[in-house]
Amino acid sequence: MLNDLMLLSIPKKLIQLVGVTMAGSRATVRVGNQYTHTFPITNGVRQGDALSSIIFDLVLEAIIWKLNNTGHIGTKSIQIFAYANDVAILSRNKNALKDALGNIESAARERGLIINENKTKYMEVTRTVVNGNHLQCREYEFEHVKELSYLGSQLNQTNSTNYEIQARIISRNRCYYSCGMLMKSRALNRSLKLKIHKTLIRP
């Protein structure tokens, strides 16, 4: 984990401070009203640690950076996109996809991270809808789907935006009608209603 921080050029002083805060960490588990004996934490960070989400993102960034740091978008056969713990792998062919997925899985396993098979989906983007098979990669089998949601956007096999536009309109209408009483209220002035529209309805 600390080596990954060095790979990302995090200042050495900060890496040493992270190492000091995690050194000698111990924990206990509460079961009902009883506590277990304390045990040392030799892997990762303490549960609920303020650093845990930041370090997770940095470690995942290091894994992807190692596999995705050559070439550019026009020449690569593989594109890897990540936001927090959501990772999308785009490939021009199935074999390259399996290789990239296998490399990520191996690097993640070395750091104690495991792919969630149930939440990982596989989709082929073509001009026509196809009924493909599930993707088999090592001991994993990923479900083949015709559409999925990634970072709030609706993606589908034919790369059509119609469903995405319709989903956004429906979402906007639901939000608008849930705020209907506020928007019609005479107790709120126009500027406050505009603020509600910009912060709640529009997003």
Coordinates of N, CA and C in Angstrom, one line a residue:
M1 N 0.8 -1.2 0.0 CA 0.0 0.0 0.0 C 0.9 1.3 0.0
L2 N 1.9 1.3 0.9 CA 2.8 2.4 0.9 C 3.6 2.5 -0.4
N3 N 3.9 1.4 -1.0 CA 4.6 1.4 -2.2 C 3.8 2.0 -3.3
D4 N 2.5 1.8 -3.3 CA 1.6 2.4 -4.3 C 1.6 3.9 -4.1
L5 N 1.6 4.4 -2.9 CA 1.6 5.8 -2.7 C 2.9 6.5 -3.2
M6 N 4.0 5.7 -3.1 CA 5.3 6.2 -3.7 C 5.2 6.2 -5.2
L7 N 4.6 5.2 -5.8 CA 4.4 5.2 -7.2 C 3.7 6.4 -7.8
L8 N 2.7 6.9 -7.0 CA 1.9 8.1 -7.4 C 2.6 9.4 -7.0
S9 N 3.9 9.3 -6.6 CA 4.6 10.5 -6.2 C 4.0 11.3 -5.1
I10 N 3.4 10.6 -4.1 CA 3.0 11.3 -2.9 C 4.2 11.6 -2.1
P11 N 4.3 12.9 -1.5 CA 5.5 13.3 -0.8 C 5.9 12.2 0.3
K12 N 7.2 12.0 0.4 CA 7.7 10.9 1.3 C 7.2 11.2 2.8
K13 N 7.2 12.4 3.2 CA 6.8 12.8 4.5 C 5.4 12.3 4.8
L14 N 4.5 12.5 3.9 CA 3.1 12.1 4.1 C 3.0 10.6 4.1
I15 N 3.8 9.9 3.3 CA 3.7 8.4 3.3 C 4.2 7.9 4.7
Q16 N 5.3 8.5 5.2 CA 5.8 8.1 6.5 C 4.7 8.4 7.6
L17 N 4.0 9.5 7.5 CA 2.9 9.8 8.5 C 1.8 8.8 8.4
V18 N 1.4 8.4 7.2 CA 0.4 7.3 7.0 C 0.9 6.0 7.7
G19 N 2.2 5.7 7.4 CA 2.7 4.5 8.0 C 2.7 4.5 9.5
V20 N 3.0 5.6 10.1 CA 3.1 5.7 11.5 C 1.7 5.6 12.1
T21 N 0.7 6.2 11.5 CA -0.7 6.1 12.0 C -1.2 4.7 12.0
M22 N -0.7 3.9 11.1 CA -1.2 2.5 10.9 C -0.4 1.5 11.7
A23 N 0.8 1.8 12.1 CA 1.7 0.9 12.8 C 1.2 0.5 14.1
G24 N 1.2 -0.8 14.4 CA 0.7 -1.3 15.7 C -0.8 -1.2 15.9
S25 N -1.6 -1.1 14.8 CA -3.0 -0.9 15.0 C -3.6 -2.2 15.5
R26 N -4.6 -2.1 16.5 CA -5.2 -3.2 17.0 C -6.7 -3.0 17.0
A27 N -7.6 -4.0 17.0 CA -9.0 -3.9 17.0 C -9.7 -4.9 17.8
T28 N -11.0 -4.7 18.1 CA -11.8 -5.7 18.8 C -13.1 -5.7 18.2
V29 N -13.9 -6.8 18.3 CA -15.2 -6.9 17.6 C -16.2 -7.1 18.7
R30 N -17.3 -6.3 18.6 CA -18.4 -6.4 19.6 C -19.5 -7.4 19.0
V31 N -19.8 -8.4 19.8 CA -20.8 -9.4 19.5 C -21.9 -9.4 20.6
G32 N -23.0 -8.8 20.3 CA -24.0 -8.6 21.3 C -23.5 -7.6 22.3
N33 N -23.4 -8.0 23.6 CA -22.8 -7.1 24.6 C -21.4 -7.5 25.0
Q34 N -20.8 -8.4 24.3 CA -19.5 -8.9 24.6 C -18.5 -8.4 23.5
Y35 N -17.3 -8.2 24.0 CA -16.2 -7.8 23.1 C -15.1 -9.0 23.0
T36 N -14.6 -9.2 21.8 CA -13.6 -10.2 21.6 C -12.3 -9.7 22.1
H37 N -11.3 -10.6 22.2 CA -10.0 -10.2 22.5 C -9.4 -9.3 21.4
T38 N -8.6 -8.4 21.8 CA -8.0 -7.5 20.8 C -7.0 -8.3 19.9
F39 N -6.9 -7.9 18.6 CA -6.1 -8.6 17.7 C -5.4 -7.5 16.8
P40 N -4.2 -7.8 16.3 CA -3.5 -6.8 15.5 C -4.1 -6.7 14.1
I41 N -4.0 -5.5 13.5 CA -4.5 -5.3 12.1 C -3.2 -5.3 11.2
T42 N -3.0 -6.3 10.5 CA -1.8 -6.4 9.7 C -2.0 -6.1 8.2
N43 N -3.3 -5.9 7.8 CA -3.6 -5.7 6.4 C -4.5 -4.4 6.3
G44 N -4.2 -3.5 5.5 CA -5.1 -2.4 5.2 C -5.1 -1.4 6.4
V45 N -6.3 -0.8 6.6 CA -6.5 0.3 7.6 C -7.6 -0.1 8.6
R46 N -7.7 0.6 9.7 CA -8.7 0.3 10.6 C -10.1 0.6 10.0
Q47 N -11.1 -0.2 10.3 CA -12.5 0.1 9.8 C -13.0 1.4 10.4
G48 N -13.5 2.2 9.5 CA -14.0 3.6 9.9 C -12.9 4.6 9.9
D49 N -11.7 4.3 9.6 CA -10.6 5.2 9.6 C -10.8 6.3 8.6
A50 N -10.6 7.5 8.9 CA -10.8 8.7 8.0 C -9.9 8.5 6.7
L51 N -8.8 7.8 6.8 CA -7.9 7.7 5.7 C -8.4 6.5 4.7
S52 N -9.3 5.7 5.2 CA -9.5 4.4 4.4 C -10.0 4.7 3.0
S53 N -11.0 5.6 2.8 CA -11.5 5.9 1.5 C -10.5 6.5 0.6
I54 N -9.7 7.4 1.2 CA -8.7 8.1 0.4 C -7.6 7.1 -0.1
I55 N -7.1 6.3 0.8 CA -6.1 5.3 0.5 C -6.6 4.3 -0.5
F56 N -7.9 3.9 -0.3 CA -8.5 2.9 -1.3 C -8.4 3.5 -2.7
D57 N -8.8 4.8 -2.8 CA -8.8 5.4 -4.1 C -7.4 5.5 -4.7
L58 N -6.4 5.8 -3.9 CA -5.1 5.9 -4.3 C -4.5 4.6 -4.8
V59 N -4.8 3.5 -4.0 CA -4.3 2.2 -4.3 C -4.9 1.7 -5.6
L60 N -6.2 1.9 -5.8 CA -6.9 1.6 -7.1 C -6.3 2.4 -8.2
E61 N -6.0 3.6 -8.0 CA -5.4 4.5 -9.0 C -4.1 3.9 -9.4
A62 N -3.3 3.5 -8.5 CA -2.0 2.9 -8.8 C -2.1 1.7 -9.6
I63 N -3.0 0.8 -9.3 CA -3.3 -0.4 -10.1 C -3.6 -0.1 -11.5
I64 N -4.5 0.8 -11.7 CA -5.0 1.2 -13.1 C -3.9 1.9 -13.8
W65 N -3.2 2.8 -13.1 CA -2.1 3.5 -13.8 C -1.0 2.6 -14.3
K66 N -0.7 1.6 -13.6 CA 0.3 0.6 -14.1 C -0.1 0.0 -15.4
L67 N -1.4 -0.3 -15.5 CA -1.9 -1.0 -16.7 C -2.4 -0.1 -17.8
N68 N -2.5 1.2 -17.5 CA -3.2 2.1 -18.5 C -2.4 3.3 -18.8
N69 N -1.0 3.2 -18.7 CA -0.2 4.5 -18.8 C 0.6 4.6 -20.1
T70 N 0.2 3.8 -21.1 CA 0.9 4.0 -22.4 C -0.1 4.2 -23.5
G71 N 0.4 4.9 -24.5 CA -0.5 5.2 -25.7 C -1.5 6.3 -25.4
H72 N -2.5 6.5 -26.3 CA -3.5 7.4 -26.1 C -4.8 6.9 -26.6
I73 N -5.9 7.6 -26.5 CA -7.3 7.0 -26.7 C -7.4 6.5 -28.1
G74 N -6.7 7.1 -29.1 CA -6.8 6.7 -30.5 C -6.1 5.4 -30.8
T75 N -5.1 5.0 -30.0 CA -4.3 3.9 -30.3 C -4.5 2.7 -29.4
K76 N -5.1 2.9 -28.2 CA -5.2 1.8 -27.3 C -6.4 0.9 -27.7
S77 N -6.1 -0.4 -27.5 CA -7.2 -1.4 -27.7 C -8.0 -1.6 -26.4
I78 N -7.5 -1.1 -25.3 CA -8.1 -1.1 -24.0 C -8.2 0.3 -23.4
Q79 N -9.3 0.6 -22.8 CA -9.5 1.9 -22.1 C -10.0 1.5 -20.7
I80 N -9.4 2.1 -19.7 CA -9.9 1.8 -18.3 C -10.3 3.1 -17.7
F81 N -11.5 3.2 -17.2 CA -12.0 4.4 -16.6 C -12.5 4.0 -15.1
A82 N -12.2 4.9 -14.2 CA -12.5 4.6 -12.8 C -13.0 5.9 -12.1
Y83 N -14.0 5.7 -11.3 CA -14.5 6.8 -10.4 C -14.8 6.2 -9.1
A84 N -14.0 6.6 -8.0 CA -14.1 5.9 -6.7 C -13.9 4.4 -6.9
N85 N -14.9 3.6 -6.5 CA -14.7 2.1 -6.7 C -15.5 1.6 -7.9
D86 N -15.9 2.4 -8.8 CA -16.6 2.0 -10.0 C -15.6 2.0 -11.1
V87 N -15.3 0.9 -11.7 CA -14.3 0.7 -12.8 C -15.0 0.2 -14.0
A88 N -14.7 0.9 -15.2 CA -15.2 0.4 -16.5 C -14.1 0.1 -17.4
I89 N -14.1 -1.1 -18.0 CA -13.1 -1.5 -19.0 C -13.7 -1.6 -20.3
L90 N -13.2 -0.8 -21.3 CA -13.7 -0.8 -22.7 C -12.6 -1.5 -23.5
S91 N -13.1 -2.4 -24.4 CA -12.1 -3.1 -25.2 C -12.7 -3.3 -26.6
R92 N -11.8 -3.5 -27.6 CA -12.2 -3.7 -29.0 C -12.5 -5.2 -29.2
N93 N -12.0 -6.0 -28.4 CA -12.2 -7.5 -28.6 C -12.3 -8.2 -27.2
K94 N -12.9 -9.4 -27.2 CA -13.1 -10.1 -25.9 C -11.8 -10.6 -25.3
N95 N -10.8 -11.0 -26.1 CA -9.6 -11.5 -25.5 C -8.8 -10.4 -24.8
A96 N -8.7 -9.2 -25.4 CA -8.0 -8.1 -24.8 C -8.7 -7.7 -23.5
L97 N -10.1 -7.8 -23.5 CA -10.8 -7.5 -22.3 C -10.5 -8.5 -21.1
K98 N -10.4 -9.8 -21.5 CA -10.1 -10.8 -20.5 C -8.7 -10.6 -19.9
D99 N -7.7 -10.2 -20.8 CA -6.4 -10.0 -20.3 C -6.3 -8.8 -19.4
A100 N -7.0 -7.7 -19.7 CA -7.0 -6.5 -18.8 C -7.7 -6.8 -17.5
L101 N -8.8 -7.5 -17.6 CA -9.5 -7.9 -16.4 C -8.7 -8.8 -15.5
G102 N -8.0 -9.8 -16.1 CA -7.1 -10.7 -15.4 C -6.0 -9.9 -14.7
N103 N -5.4 -9.0 -15.4 CA -4.3 -8.2 -14.8 C -4.8 -7.3 -13.6
I104 N -5.9 -6.7 -13.8 CA -6.5 -5.9 -12.7 C -6.8 -6.8 -11.5
E105 N -7.4 -8.0 -11.7 CA -7.8 -8.9 -10.7 C -6.6 -9.4 -9.9
S106 N -5.5 -9.7 -10.6 CA -4.3 -10.2 -10.0 C -3.6 -9.1 -9.1
A107 N -3.5 -7.9 -9.7 CA -2.9 -6.8 -8.9 C -3.8 -6.4 -7.7
A108 N -5.1 -6.5 -7.9 CA -6.0 -6.2 -6.7 C -5.9 -7.2 -5.7
R109 N -5.8 -8.5 -6.1 CA -5.8 -9.6 -5.1 C -4.5 -9.5 -4.2
E110 N -3.4 -9.1 -4.9 CA -2.1 -8.9 -4.1 C -2.3 -7.9 -3.0
R111 N -3.2 -6.9 -3.2 CA -3.5 -5.9 -2.2 C -4.7 -6.2 -1.3
G112 N -5.2 -7.4 -1.4 CA -6.3 -7.8 -0.5 C -7.7 -7.3 -1.1
L113 N -7.8 -6.9 -2.3 CA -9.0 -6.4 -2.9 C -9.6 -7.5 -3.8
I114 N -10.9 -7.7 -3.7 CA -11.6 -8.8 -4.5 C -12.7 -8.2 -5.3
I115 N -12.8 -8.6 -6.6 CA -13.9 -8.1 -7.5 C -15.2 -8.7 -7.0
N116 N -16.2 -7.9 -7.0 CA -17.6 -8.3 -6.6 C -18.2 -8.9 -7.9
E117 N -18.3 -10.2 -8.0 CA -18.8 -10.8 -9.2 C -20.3 -10.5 -9.5
N118 N -21.1 -10.4 -8.4 CA -22.5 -10.1 -8.6 C -22.8 -8.7 -9.1
K119 N -21.9 -7.7 -8.8 CA -22.1 -6.4 -9.2 C -21.4 -6.0 -10.5
T120 N -20.6 -6.9 -11.0 CA -19.9 -6.7 -12.3 C -20.6 -7.2 -13.5
K121 N -20.9 -6.4 -14.5 CA -21.6 -6.8 -15.6 C -20.8 -6.7 -16.9
Y122 N -21.2 -7.4 -17.9 CA -20.5 -7.4 -19.2 C -21.5 -7.1 -20.3
M123 N -21.2 -6.1 -21.2 CA -22.1 -5.7 -22.3 C -21.3 -5.5 -23.6
E124 N -21.9 -6.0 -24.6 CA -21.3 -5.8 -26.0 C -22.1 -4.6 -26.6
V125 N -21.3 -3.7 -27.2 CA -21.9 -2.5 -27.9 C -21.9 -2.8 -29.4
T126 N -23.1 -3.0 -30.0 CA -23.1 -3.3 -31.4 C -24.3 -2.5 -32.0
R127 N -24.4 -2.6 -33.4 CA -25.5 -1.8 -34.0 C -26.8 -2.5 -33.8
T128 N -26.8 -3.8 -33.5 CA -28.1 -4.5 -33.3 C -28.0 -5.2 -31.9
V129 N -29.1 -5.4 -31.3 CA -29.2 -6.1 -30.0 C -28.8 -7.5 -30.2
V130 N -27.8 -8.0 -29.4 CA -27.4 -9.4 -29.4 C -27.6 -10.1 -28.1
N131 N -27.9 -11.4 -28.1 CA -28.1 -12.2 -26.9 C -26.8 -13.0 -26.7
G132 N -25.8 -12.3 -26.1 CA -24.5 -12.9 -25.9 C -24.4 -13.8 -24.7
N133 N -23.3 -14.6 -24.5 CA -23.1 -15.4 -23.4 C -22.4 -14.6 -22.3
H134 N -22.5 -15.2 -21.1 CA -21.8 -14.6 -19.9 C -20.3 -14.6 -20.2
L135 N -19.6 -13.7 -19.6 CA -18.1 -13.6 -19.8 C -17.4 -14.4 -18.8
Q136 N -16.7 -15.4 -19.2 CA -15.9 -16.3 -18.3 C -14.5 -15.8 -18.3
C137 N -14.0 -15.4 -17.1 CA -12.6 -15.0 -16.9 C -12.1 -15.6 -15.6
R138 N -11.2 -16.5 -15.8 CA -10.6 -17.3 -14.6 C -11.7 -17.9 -13.9
E139 N -11.8 -17.7 -12.5 CA -12.9 -18.4 -11.8 C -14.2 -17.6 -11.8
Y140 N -14.2 -16.4 -12.4 CA -15.3 -15.5 -12.4 C -16.2 -15.8 -13.7
E141 N -17.5 -15.5 -13.5 CA -18.5 -15.5 -14.6 C -19.3 -14.3 -14.5
F142 N -19.2 -13.3 -15.4 CA -19.9 -12.1 -15.4 C -21.1 -12.1 -16.3
E143 N -22.2 -11.6 -15.7 CA -23.5 -11.6 -16.4 C -23.5 -10.7 -17.7
H144 N -24.0 -11.3 -18.8 CA -24.1 -10.5 -20.0 C -25.5 -9.7 -19.9
V145 N -25.4 -8.4 -20.1 CA -26.6 -7.6 -20.1 C -26.8 -6.8 -21.3
K146 N -28.0 -6.3 -21.6 CA -28.3 -5.5 -22.8 C -28.2 -4.0 -22.4
E147 N -28.3 -3.7 -21.1 CA -28.2 -2.3 -20.7 C -27.8 -2.3 -19.2
L148 N -27.2 -1.2 -18.8 CA -26.7 -1.0 -17.4 C -26.6 0.4 -17.1
S149 N -26.5 0.7 -15.8 CA -26.3 2.1 -15.3 C -24.9 2.3 -14.8
Y150 N -24.2 3.3 -15.3 CA -22.8 3.6 -14.9 C -22.7 5.0 -14.5
L151 N -22.4 5.3 -13.3 CA -22.3 6.7 -12.7 C -23.6 7.5 -13.0
G152 N -24.8 6.8 -12.9 CA -26.0 7.5 -13.1 C -26.5 7.6 -14.5
S153 N -25.7 7.2 -15.5 CA -26.1 7.2 -16.9 C -26.5 5.8 -17.4
Q154 N -27.5 5.8 -18.2 CA -28.1 4.6 -18.7 C -27.3 4.2 -20.1
L155 N -26.6 3.1 -20.1 CA -25.9 2.7 -21.3 C -26.6 1.4 -21.8
N156 N -26.6 1.3 -23.2 CA -27.2 0.1 -23.8 C -26.4 -0.4 -24.9
Q157 N -26.8 -1.6 -25.4 CA -26.0 -2.3 -26.5 C -25.8 -1.5 -27.8
T158 N -26.9 -0.8 -28.2 CA -26.9 -0.1 -29.4 C -26.3 1.4 -29.3
N159 N -25.9 1.7 -28.1 CA -25.4 3.1 -27.8 C -26.4 4.2 -28.2
S160 N -27.7 3.9 -28.0 CA -28.8 4.8 -28.2 C -28.9 5.7 -27.0
T161 N -29.2 7.0 -27.2 CA -29.4 7.9 -26.1 C -30.8 8.1 -25.7
N162 N -31.7 7.5 -26.5 CA -33.2 7.7 -26.3 C -33.6 7.3 -24.9
Y163 N -33.1 6.1 -24.4 CA -33.5 5.6 -23.1 C -32.9 6.5 -22.0
E164 N -31.7 7.0 -22.2 CA -31.0 7.8 -21.2 C -31.8 9.2 -21.1
I165 N -32.2 9.7 -22.2 CA -33.0 11.0 -22.2 C -34.3 10.8 -21.5
Q166 N -35.0 9.7 -21.8 CA -36.3 9.4 -21.2 C -36.1 9.2 -19.7
A167 N -35.1 8.5 -19.3 CA -34.8 8.2 -17.9 C -34.6 9.5 -17.1
R168 N -33.9 10.5 -17.7 CA -33.6 11.7 -17.1 C -34.9 12.6 -17.0
I169 N -35.7 12.5 -18.0 CA -37.0 13.3 -18.0 C -37.9 12.8 -16.8
I170 N -38.0 11.4 -16.7 CA -38.8 10.8 -15.7 C -38.2 11.2 -14.3
S171 N -36.9 11.1 -14.2 CA -36.2 11.4 -12.9 C -36.5 12.9 -12.5
R172 N -36.4 13.8 -13.5 CA -36.7 15.2 -13.3 C -38.1 15.4 -12.8
N173 N -39.1 14.8 -13.5 CA -40.5 14.9 -13.2 C -40.8 14.4 -11.8
R174 N -40.2 13.3 -11.4 CA -40.4 12.8 -10.0 C -39.9 13.8 -9.0
C175 N -38.7 14.3 -9.2 CA -38.2 15.3 -8.3 C -39.0 16.6 -8.2
Y176 N -39.5 17.0 -9.4 CA -40.3 18.2 -9.5 C -41.6 18.1 -8.7
Y177 N -42.2 17.0 -8.9 CA -43.5 16.8 -8.2 C -43.3 16.5 -6.7
S178 N -42.2 16.0 -6.3 CA -41.9 15.8 -4.9 C -41.7 17.1 -4.2
C179 N -41.2 18.1 -5.0 CA -41.0 19.5 -4.5 C -42.1 20.4 -4.8
G180 N -43.2 19.8 -5.3 CA -44.4 20.6 -5.8 C -44.9 21.6 -4.7
M181 N -45.1 21.1 -3.5 CA -45.6 22.0 -2.4 C -44.7 23.2 -2.2
L182 N -43.4 22.9 -2.2 CA -42.5 24.0 -2.0 C -42.5 25.1 -3.1
M183 N -42.6 24.5 -4.4 CA -42.6 25.4 -5.5 C -43.9 26.3 -5.6
K184 N -45.0 25.8 -5.1 CA -46.2 26.5 -5.1 C -46.5 27.4 -3.9
S185 N -45.6 27.2 -2.9 CA -45.8 27.9 -1.6 C -45.6 29.4 -1.7
R186 N -46.4 30.2 -1.2 CA -46.3 31.6 -1.2 C -45.3 32.1 -0.1
A187 N -45.0 31.1 0.8 CA -44.0 31.5 1.9 C -42.6 31.6 1.4
L188 N -42.3 31.0 0.2 CA -41.0 31.1 -0.4 C -40.9 32.1 -1.5
N189 N -39.9 32.9 -1.5 CA -39.8 33.9 -2.6 C -39.2 33.2 -3.9
R190 N -39.2 34.0 -4.9 CA -38.8 33.5 -6.2 C -37.3 33.0 -6.2
S191 N -36.4 33.8 -5.6 CA -35.0 33.4 -5.6 C -34.8 32.1 -4.8
L192 N -35.6 31.8 -3.8 CA -35.4 30.6 -3.0 C -35.9 29.4 -3.9
K193 N -37.0 29.6 -4.6 CA -37.5 28.6 -5.5 C -36.5 28.2 -6.6
L194 N -35.9 29.3 -7.2 CA -34.9 29.1 -8.2 C -33.7 28.3 -7.6
K195 N -33.4 28.5 -6.4 CA -32.3 27.8 -5.7 C -32.6 26.3 -5.6
I196 N -33.9 26.0 -5.2 CA -34.4 24.7 -5.1 C -34.3 24.0 -6.5
H197 N -34.7 24.7 -7.5 CA -34.7 24.1 -8.8 C -33.3 23.8 -9.3
K198 N -32.3 24.7 -9.0 CA -30.9 24.5 -9.4 C -30.2 23.4 -8.6
T199 N -30.5 23.3 -7.3 CA -29.8 22.4 -6.5 C -30.4 21.0 -6.4
L200 N -31.7 20.9 -6.6 CA -32.4 19.6 -6.4 C -33.0 19.1 -7.7
I201 N -33.7 19.9 -8.5 CA -34.4 19.4 -9.6 C -33.5 19.2 -10.8
R202 N -32.7 20.3 -11.1 CA -31.9 20.2 -12.3 C -30.8 19.1 -12.3
P203 N -30.1 18.9 -11.2 CA -29.2 17.8 -11.1 C -29.8 16.4 -11.3

